[in-house]
Amino acid sequence: MTDTNAAIDLPAMRVSYEQGELLEAELAATWHEQLQAWLDEANGAGLPEANAMVLATADADGTPSSRTVLCKGIDARGVVFYTNFASAKSRALQDTRLASVTFPWFAMQRQAHVRGTVEKVSSEETETYWRSRPRGSQLGAWASPQSRVVADREALDLALAKVERQFADTEKIPVPPHWGGWRIRPRAVEFWQGRKDRLHDRLRYRLDDDTWQIERLGA
C-alpha cells in the first residue's frame, strides 16, 4: 500500500525537456514580436492565465519581493500591468524604478524574462483599460486597501458593500486616483526553451545604446 503521507523525494524530481528548440534564425525581428508570438502560442495551447507573469522588485533597502501579476499590454515601449499605486509593489517601483518579470509557461517548457526601468502609463491608456474591466473588478479596486493590514475578511466585504452603495447610481465608475498602470521598459529580454540534459536554449535581446543585440547565453 502506498503511504500517502510520505514526503516527496525532492532531489529525485526532474523532467527531461524535449518539446522543442530555439534557434537564432527562428527569432522575430524584435523582442516584443517574439514575446507576443510566444504568449499567443501559450494561450492557443490552452494554458491557464497565459499572460500571468512573476513580477520581482526590491525596495529602497534592497529587500526583494515577488508576486504574480497579469500582463495587459505588449508593444515596442514595454510590458504593462495595472495595480494599486499604494501597494507594496508600487512603493518599491517608485523607490528604485527597476523591475523584472518572468512568464512561466511550464507546460510548454518555456519562459520569457524581461527586465528594465519602469514608468507609469498615461492616464489615457489607464482609462481605456479601466473601461474594459468588469464592474466587479472596478468596485474591488476602489474597495481594497492593497498591501495594508485589515482586521479580517469581513472588513473587506464591508468595504466592498460601502463602495457598491457609493456607486449604485453610477453607470461609469471612474478610475480611482490611487490606481493605474506600470510599464517596464526593457533593457534585456531573454527567451528560454528547455532542452535535453539541461543544455537549454537561452537567447537574449539586449539593448546596447539604442540598438538591440541578440545573444546566446550558456545554459
PDB file of N, CA and C in Angstrom, residues 124-191:
ATOM      1  N   GLU A 124      -4.629  58.360 -20.160  1.00  0.00           N
ATOM      2  CA  GLU A 124      -5.493  57.950 -21.267  1.00  0.00           C
ATOM      3  C   GLU A 124      -5.461  56.431 -21.451  1.00  0.00           C
ATOM      4  N   GLU A 125      -4.264  55.837 -21.383  1.00  0.00           N
ATOM      5  CA  GLU A 125      -4.151  54.381 -21.501  1.00  0.00           C
ATOM      6  C   GLU A 125      -4.840  53.684 -20.332  1.00  0.00           C
ATOM      7  N   THR A 126      -4.652  54.239 -19.133  1.00  0.00           N
ATOM      8  CA  THR A 126      -5.291  53.666 -17.966  1.00  0.00           C
ATOM      9  C   THR A 126      -6.801  53.699 -18.105  1.00  0.00           C
ATOM     10  N   GLU A 127      -7.328  54.818 -18.563  1.00  0.00           N
ATOM     11  CA  GLU A 127      -8.783  54.958 -18.742  1.00  0.00           C
ATOM     12  C   GLU A 127      -9.302  53.927 -19.738  1.00  0.00           C
ATOM     13  N   THR A 128      -8.593  53.732 -20.832  1.00  0.00           N
ATOM     14  CA  THR A 128      -9.023  52.773 -21.856  1.00  0.00           C
ATOM     15  C   THR A 128      -9.075  51.362 -21.280  1.00  0.00           C
ATOM     16  N   TYR A 129      -8.029  50.983 -20.551  1.00  0.00           N
ATOM     17  CA  TYR A 129      -8.034  49.638 -19.952  1.00  0.00           C
ATOM     18  C   TYR A 129      -9.106  49.523 -18.876  1.00  0.00           C
ATOM     19  N   TRP A 130      -9.246  50.562 -18.059  1.00  0.00           N
ATOM     20  CA  TRP A 130     -10.233  50.547 -16.978  1.00  0.00           C
ATOM     21  C   TRP A 130     -11.629  50.269 -17.526  1.00  0.00           C
ATOM     22  N   ARG A 131     -11.961  50.860 -18.655  1.00  0.00           N
ATOM     23  CA  ARG A 131     -13.289  50.677 -19.248  1.00  0.00           C
ATOM     24  C   ARG A 131     -13.521  49.234 -19.713  1.00  0.00           C
ATOM     25  N   SER A 132     -12.448  48.476 -19.917  1.00  0.00           N
ATOM     26  CA  SER A 132     -12.586  47.086 -20.351  1.00  0.00           C
ATOM     27  C   SER A 132     -12.794  46.127 -19.175  1.00  0.00           C
ATOM     28  N   ARG A 133     -12.595  46.625 -17.954  1.00  0.00           N
ATOM     29  CA  ARG A 133     -12.697  45.752 -16.782  1.00  0.00           C
ATOM     30  C   ARG A 133     -14.157  45.514 -16.394  1.00  0.00           C
ATOM     31  N   PRO A 134     -14.479  44.323 -15.870  1.00  0.00           N
ATOM     32  CA  PRO A 134     -15.830  44.088 -15.353  1.00  0.00           C
ATOM     33  C   PRO A 134     -16.139  45.041 -14.206  1.00  0.00           C
ATOM     34  N   ARG A 135     -17.393  45.344 -14.025  1.00  0.00           N
ATOM     35  CA  ARG A 135     -17.794  46.273 -12.970  1.00  0.00           C
ATOM     36  C   ARG A 135     -17.321  45.793 -11.589  1.00  0.00           C
ATOM     37  N   GLY A 136     -17.397  44.485 -11.368  1.00  0.00           N
ATOM     38  CA  GLY A 136     -16.953  43.962 -10.081  1.00  0.00           C
ATOM     39  C   GLY A 136     -15.491  44.234  -9.806  1.00  0.00           C
ATOM     40  N   SER A 137     -14.664  44.126 -10.853  1.00  0.00           N
ATOM     41  CA  SER A 137     -13.236  44.408 -10.696  1.00  0.00           C
ATOM     42  C   SER A 137     -13.002  45.893 -10.429  1.00  0.00           C
ATOM     43  N   GLN A 138     -13.804  46.737 -11.063  1.00  0.00           N
ATOM     44  CA  GLN A 138     -13.689  48.172 -10.813  1.00  0.00           C
ATOM     45  C   GLN A 138     -14.043  48.498  -9.360  1.00  0.00           C
ATOM     46  N   LEU A 139     -15.116  47.902  -8.872  1.00  0.00           N
ATOM     47  CA  LEU A 139     -15.516  48.140  -7.480  1.00  0.00           C
ATOM     48  C   LEU A 139     -14.456  47.620  -6.518  1.00  0.00           C
ATOM     49  N   GLY A 140     -13.882  46.476  -6.848  1.00  0.00           N
ATOM     50  CA  GLY A 140     -12.841  45.927  -5.993  1.00  0.00           C
ATOM     51  C   GLY A 140     -11.630  46.819  -5.895  1.00  0.00           C
ATOM     52  N   ALA A 141     -11.286  47.476  -7.005  1.00  0.00           N
ATOM     53  CA  ALA A 141     -10.137  48.390  -6.995  1.00  0.00           C
ATOM     54  C   ALA A 141     -10.385  49.579  -6.071  1.00  0.00           C
ATOM     55  N   TRP A 142     -11.627  50.021  -5.993  1.00  0.00           N
ATOM     56  CA  TRP A 142     -11.979  51.108  -5.079  1.00  0.00           C
ATOM     57  C   TRP A 142     -11.986  50.630  -3.631  1.00  0.00           C
ATOM     58  N   ALA A 143     -12.386  49.374  -3.402  1.00  0.00           N
ATOM     59  CA  ALA A 143     -12.624  48.902  -2.036  1.00  0.00           C
ATOM     60  C   ALA A 143     -11.370  48.405  -1.326  1.00  0.00           C
ATOM     61  N   SER A 144     -10.440  47.807  -2.064  1.00  0.00           N
ATOM     62  CA  SER A 144      -9.336  47.107  -1.405  1.00  0.00           C
ATOM     63  C   SER A 144      -8.191  48.026  -0.999  1.00  0.00           C
ATOM     64  N   PRO A 145      -7.806  48.012   0.285  1.00  0.00           N
ATOM     65  CA  PRO A 145      -6.610  48.736   0.739  1.00  0.00           C
ATOM     66  C   PRO A 145      -5.381  47.855   0.519  1.00  0.00           C
ATOM     67  N   GLN A 146      -4.974  47.710  -0.716  1.00  0.00           N
ATOM     68  CA  GLN A 146      -3.991  46.701  -1.087  1.00  0.00           C
ATOM     69  C   GLN A 146      -2.693  46.824  -0.301  1.00  0.00           C
ATOM     70  N   SER A 147      -2.222  45.669   0.179  1.00  0.00           N
ATOM     71  CA  SER A 147      -0.966  45.507   0.925  1.00  0.00           C
ATOM     72  C   SER A 147      -1.034  46.027   2.355  1.00  0.00           C
ATOM     73  N   ARG A 148      -2.159  46.600   2.759  1.00  0.00           N
ATOM     74  CA  ARG A 148      -2.281  47.067   4.139  1.00  0.00           C
ATOM     75  C   ARG A 148      -2.983  46.018   4.995  1.00  0.00           C
ATOM     76  N   VAL A 149      -2.659  45.994   6.274  1.00  0.00           N
ATOM     77  CA  VAL A 149      -3.257  45.027   7.201  1.00  0.00           C
ATOM     78  C   VAL A 149      -4.730  45.373   7.412  1.00  0.00           C
ATOM     79  N   VAL A 150      -5.584  44.342   7.326  1.00  0.00           N
ATOM     80  CA  VAL A 150      -7.015  44.503   7.608  1.00  0.00           C
ATOM     81  C   VAL A 150      -7.394  43.546   8.729  1.00  0.00           C
ATOM     82  N   ALA A 151      -8.462  43.873   9.430  1.00  0.00           N
ATOM     83  CA  ALA A 151      -8.854  43.090  10.602  1.00  0.00           C
ATOM     84  C   ALA A 151      -9.219  41.658  10.245  1.00  0.00           C
ATOM     85  N   ASP A 152      -9.989  41.483   9.201  1.00  0.00           N
ATOM     86  CA  ASP A 152     -10.442  40.155   8.805  1.00  0.00           C
ATOM     87  C   ASP A 152     -11.121  40.248   7.441  1.00  0.00           C
ATOM     88  N   ARG A 153     -11.633  39.108   6.962  1.00  0.00           N
ATOM     89  CA  ARG A 153     -12.304  39.096   5.666  1.00  0.00           C
ATOM     90  C   ARG A 153     -13.537  39.987   5.676  1.00  0.00           C
ATOM     91  N   GLU A 154     -14.219  40.041   6.813  1.00  0.00           N
ATOM     92  CA  GLU A 154     -15.433  40.852   6.907  1.00  0.00           C
ATOM     93  C   GLU A 154     -15.143  42.316   6.607  1.00  0.00           C
ATOM     94  N   ALA A 155     -13.957  42.771   7.011  1.00  0.00           N
ATOM     95  CA  ALA A 155     -13.600  44.165   6.765  1.00  0.00           C
ATOM     96  C   ALA A 155     -13.554  44.454   5.264  1.00  0.00           C
ATOM     97  N   LEU A 156     -13.034  43.506   4.477  1.00  0.00           N
ATOM     98  CA  LEU A 156     -13.008  43.675   3.027  1.00  0.00           C
ATOM     99  C   LEU A 156     -14.420  43.651   2.449  1.00  0.00           C
ATOM    100  N   ASP A 157     -15.248  42.718   2.943  1.00  0.00           N
ATOM    101  CA  ASP A 157     -16.621  42.617   2.440  1.00  0.00           C
ATOM    102  C   ASP A 157     -17.408  43.884   2.753  1.00  0.00           C
ATOM    103  N   LEU A 158     -17.181  44.452   3.932  1.00  0.00           N
ATOM    104  CA  LEU A 158     -17.883  45.683   4.309  1.00  0.00           C
ATOM    105  C   LEU A 158     -17.409  46.853   3.441  1.00  0.00           C
ATOM    106  N   ALA A 159     -16.103  46.882   3.146  1.00  0.00           N
ATOM    107  CA  ALA A 159     -15.573  47.948   2.297  1.00  0.00           C
ATOM    108  C   ALA A 159     -16.174  47.858   0.903  1.00  0.00           C
ATOM    109  N   LEU A 160     -16.321  46.644   0.389  1.00  0.00           N
ATOM    110  CA  LEU A 160     -16.922  46.469  -0.928  1.00  0.00           C
ATOM    111  C   LEU A 160     -18.394  46.883  -0.918  1.00  0.00           C
ATOM    112  N   ALA A 161     -19.105  46.513   0.125  1.00  0.00           N
ATOM    113  CA  ALA A 161     -20.519  46.882   0.217  1.00  0.00           C
ATOM    114  C   ALA A 161     -20.684  48.400   0.243  1.00  0.00           C
ATOM    115  N   LYS A 162     -19.776  49.081   0.940  1.00  0.00           N
ATOM    116  CA  LYS A 162     -19.831  50.533   1.010  1.00  0.00           C
ATOM    117  C   LYS A 162     -19.622  51.151  -0.375  1.00  0.00           C
ATOM    118  N   VAL A 163     -18.654  50.607  -1.120  1.00  0.00           N
ATOM    119  CA  VAL A 163     -18.378  51.114  -2.458  1.00  0.00           C
ATOM    120  C   VAL A 163     -19.545  50.817  -3.401  1.00  0.00           C
ATOM    121  N   GLU A 164     -20.155  49.656  -3.257  1.00  0.00           N
ATOM    122  CA  GLU A 164     -21.314  49.319  -4.085  1.00  0.00           C
ATOM    123  C   GLU A 164     -22.444  50.323  -3.869  1.00  0.00           C
ATOM    124  N   ARG A 165     -22.645  50.728  -2.618  1.00  0.00           N
ATOM    125  CA  ARG A 165     -23.672  51.740  -2.330  1.00  0.00           C
ATOM    126  C   ARG A 165     -23.264  53.094  -2.907  1.00  0.00           C
ATOM    127  N   GLN A 166     -21.978  53.413  -2.795  1.00  0.00           N
ATOM    128  CA  GLN A 166     -21.478  54.703  -3.277  1.00  0.00           C
ATOM    129  C   GLN A 166     -21.706  54.873  -4.773  1.00  0.00           C
ATOM    130  N   PHE A 167     -21.531  53.793  -5.534  1.00  0.00           N
ATOM    131  CA  PHE A 167     -21.639  53.873  -6.991  1.00  0.00           C
ATOM    132  C   PHE A 167     -22.901  53.212  -7.531  1.00  0.00           C
ATOM    133  N   ALA A 168     -23.872  52.998  -6.665  1.00  0.00           N
ATOM    134  CA  ALA A 168     -25.093  52.290  -7.073  1.00  0.00           C
ATOM    135  C   ALA A 168     -25.790  52.961  -8.250  1.00  0.00           C
ATOM    136  N   ASP A 169     -25.767  54.272  -8.288  1.00  0.00           N
ATOM    137  CA  ASP A 169     -26.454  55.005  -9.356  1.00  0.00           C
ATOM    138  C   ASP A 169     -25.492  55.544 -10.413  1.00  0.00           C
ATOM    139  N   THR A 170     -24.252  55.037 -10.398  1.00  0.00           N
ATOM    140  CA  THR A 170     -23.235  55.493 -11.350  1.00  0.00           C
ATOM    141  C   THR A 170     -23.027  54.437 -12.421  1.00  0.00           C
ATOM    142  N   GLU A 171     -23.299  54.806 -13.671  1.00  0.00           N
ATOM    143  CA  GLU A 171     -23.140  53.837 -14.753  1.00  0.00           C
ATOM    144  C   GLU A 171     -21.675  53.592 -15.063  1.00  0.00           C
ATOM    145  N   LYS A 172     -20.895  54.677 -15.183  1.00  0.00           N
ATOM    146  CA  LYS A 172     -19.482  54.553 -15.488  1.00  0.00           C
ATOM    147  C   LYS A 172     -18.663  54.909 -14.252  1.00  0.00           C
ATOM    148  N   ILE A 173     -18.133  53.892 -13.603  1.00  0.00           N
ATOM    149  CA  ILE A 173     -17.341  54.103 -12.398  1.00  0.00           C
ATOM    150  C   ILE A 173     -16.006  54.735 -12.789  1.00  0.00           C
ATOM    151  N   PRO A 174     -15.599  55.806 -12.142  1.00  0.00           N
ATOM    152  CA  PRO A 174     -14.335  56.463 -12.509  1.00  0.00           C
ATOM    153  C   PRO A 174     -13.124  55.659 -12.049  1.00  0.00           C
ATOM    154  N   VAL A 175     -11.988  55.931 -12.667  1.00  0.00           N
ATOM    155  CA  VAL A 175     -10.728  55.305 -12.257  1.00  0.00           C
ATOM    156  C   VAL A 175     -10.333  55.859 -10.888  1.00  0.00           C
ATOM    157  N   PRO A 176     -10.016  55.014  -9.914  1.00  0.00           N
ATOM    158  CA  PRO A 176      -9.568  55.532  -8.613  1.00  0.00           C
ATOM    159  C   PRO A 176      -8.277  56.327  -8.765  1.00  0.00           C
ATOM    160  N   PRO A 177      -8.101  57.382  -7.997  1.00  0.00           N
ATOM    161  CA  PRO A 177      -6.869  58.179  -8.105  1.00  0.00           C
ATOM    162  C   PRO A 177      -5.628  57.400  -7.687  1.00  0.00           C
ATOM    163  N   HIS A 178      -5.835  56.308  -6.932  1.00  0.00           N
ATOM    164  CA  HIS A 178      -4.705  55.520  -6.431  1.00  0.00           C
ATOM    165  C   HIS A 178      -4.430  54.291  -7.298  1.00  0.00           C
ATOM    166  N   TRP A 179      -4.944  54.258  -8.520  1.00  0.00           N
ATOM    167  CA  TRP A 179      -4.866  53.044  -9.340  1.00  0.00           C
ATOM    168  C   TRP A 179      -4.423  53.397 -10.754  1.00  0.00           C
ATOM    169  N   GLY A 180      -3.611  52.509 -11.357  1.00  0.00           N
ATOM    170  CA  GLY A 180      -3.182  52.753 -12.728  1.00  0.00           C
ATOM    171  C   GLY A 180      -2.176  51.727 -13.204  1.00  0.00           C
ATOM    172  N   GLY A 181      -1.486  52.055 -14.291  1.00  0.00           N
ATOM    173  CA  GLY A 181      -0.599  51.089 -14.920  1.00  0.00           C
ATOM    174  C   GLY A 181       0.871  51.434 -14.776  1.00  0.00           C
ATOM    175  N   TRP A 182       1.672  50.377 -14.762  1.00  0.00           N
ATOM    176  CA  TRP A 182       3.127  50.492 -14.823  1.00  0.00           C
ATOM    177  C   TRP A 182       3.616  49.850 -16.121  1.00  0.00           C
ATOM    178  N   ARG A 183       4.584  50.475 -16.736  1.00  0.00           N
ATOM    179  CA  ARG A 183       5.220  49.905 -17.931  1.00  0.00           C
ATOM    180  C   ARG A 183       6.681  49.601 -17.616  1.00  0.00           C
ATOM    181  N   ILE A 184       7.094  48.373 -17.901  1.00  0.00           N
ATOM    182  CA  ILE A 184       8.512  48.022 -17.811  1.00  0.00           C
ATOM    183  C   ILE A 184       9.131  48.255 -19.182  1.00  0.00           C
ATOM    184  N   ARG A 185      10.083  49.147 -19.237  1.00  0.00           N
ATOM    185  CA  ARG A 185      10.795  49.451 -20.492  1.00  0.00           C
ATOM    186  C   ARG A 185      12.073  48.607 -20.518  1.00  0.00           C
ATOM    187  N   PRO A 186      12.100  47.554 -21.318  1.00  0.00           N
ATOM    188  CA  PRO A 186      13.181  46.570 -21.203  1.00  0.00           C
ATOM    189  C   PRO A 186      14.554  47.096 -21.607  1.00  0.00           C
ATOM    190  N   ARG A 187      15.530  46.592 -20.874  1.00  0.00           N
ATOM    191  CA  ARG A 187      16.921  46.704 -21.291  1.00  0.00           C
ATOM    192  C   ARG A 187      17.424  45.349 -21.779  1.00  0.00           C
ATOM    193  N   ALA A 188      16.729  44.286 -21.351  1.00  0.00           N
ATOM    194  CA  ALA A 188      17.080  42.937 -21.785  1.00  0.00           C
ATOM    195  C   ALA A 188      15.830  42.072 -21.731  1.00  0.00           C
ATOM    196  N   VAL A 189      15.666  41.218 -22.726  1.00  0.00           N
ATOM    197  CA  VAL A 189      14.545  40.277 -22.785  1.00  0.00           C
ATOM    198  C   VAL A 189      15.109  38.923 -23.198  1.00  0.00           C
ATOM    199  N   GLU A 190      14.947  37.933 -22.328  1.00  0.00           N
ATOM    200  CA  GLU A 190      15.502  36.605 -22.591  1.00  0.00           C
ATOM    201  C   GLU A 190      14.392  35.596 -22.851  1.00  0.00           C
ATOM    202  N   PHE A 191      14.614  34.749 -23.849  1.00  0.00           N
ATOM    203  CA  PHE A 191      13.693  33.665 -24.173  1.00  0.00           C
ATOM    204  C   PHE A 191      14.397  32.340 -23.896  1.00  0.00           C
TER     205      PHE A 191
END
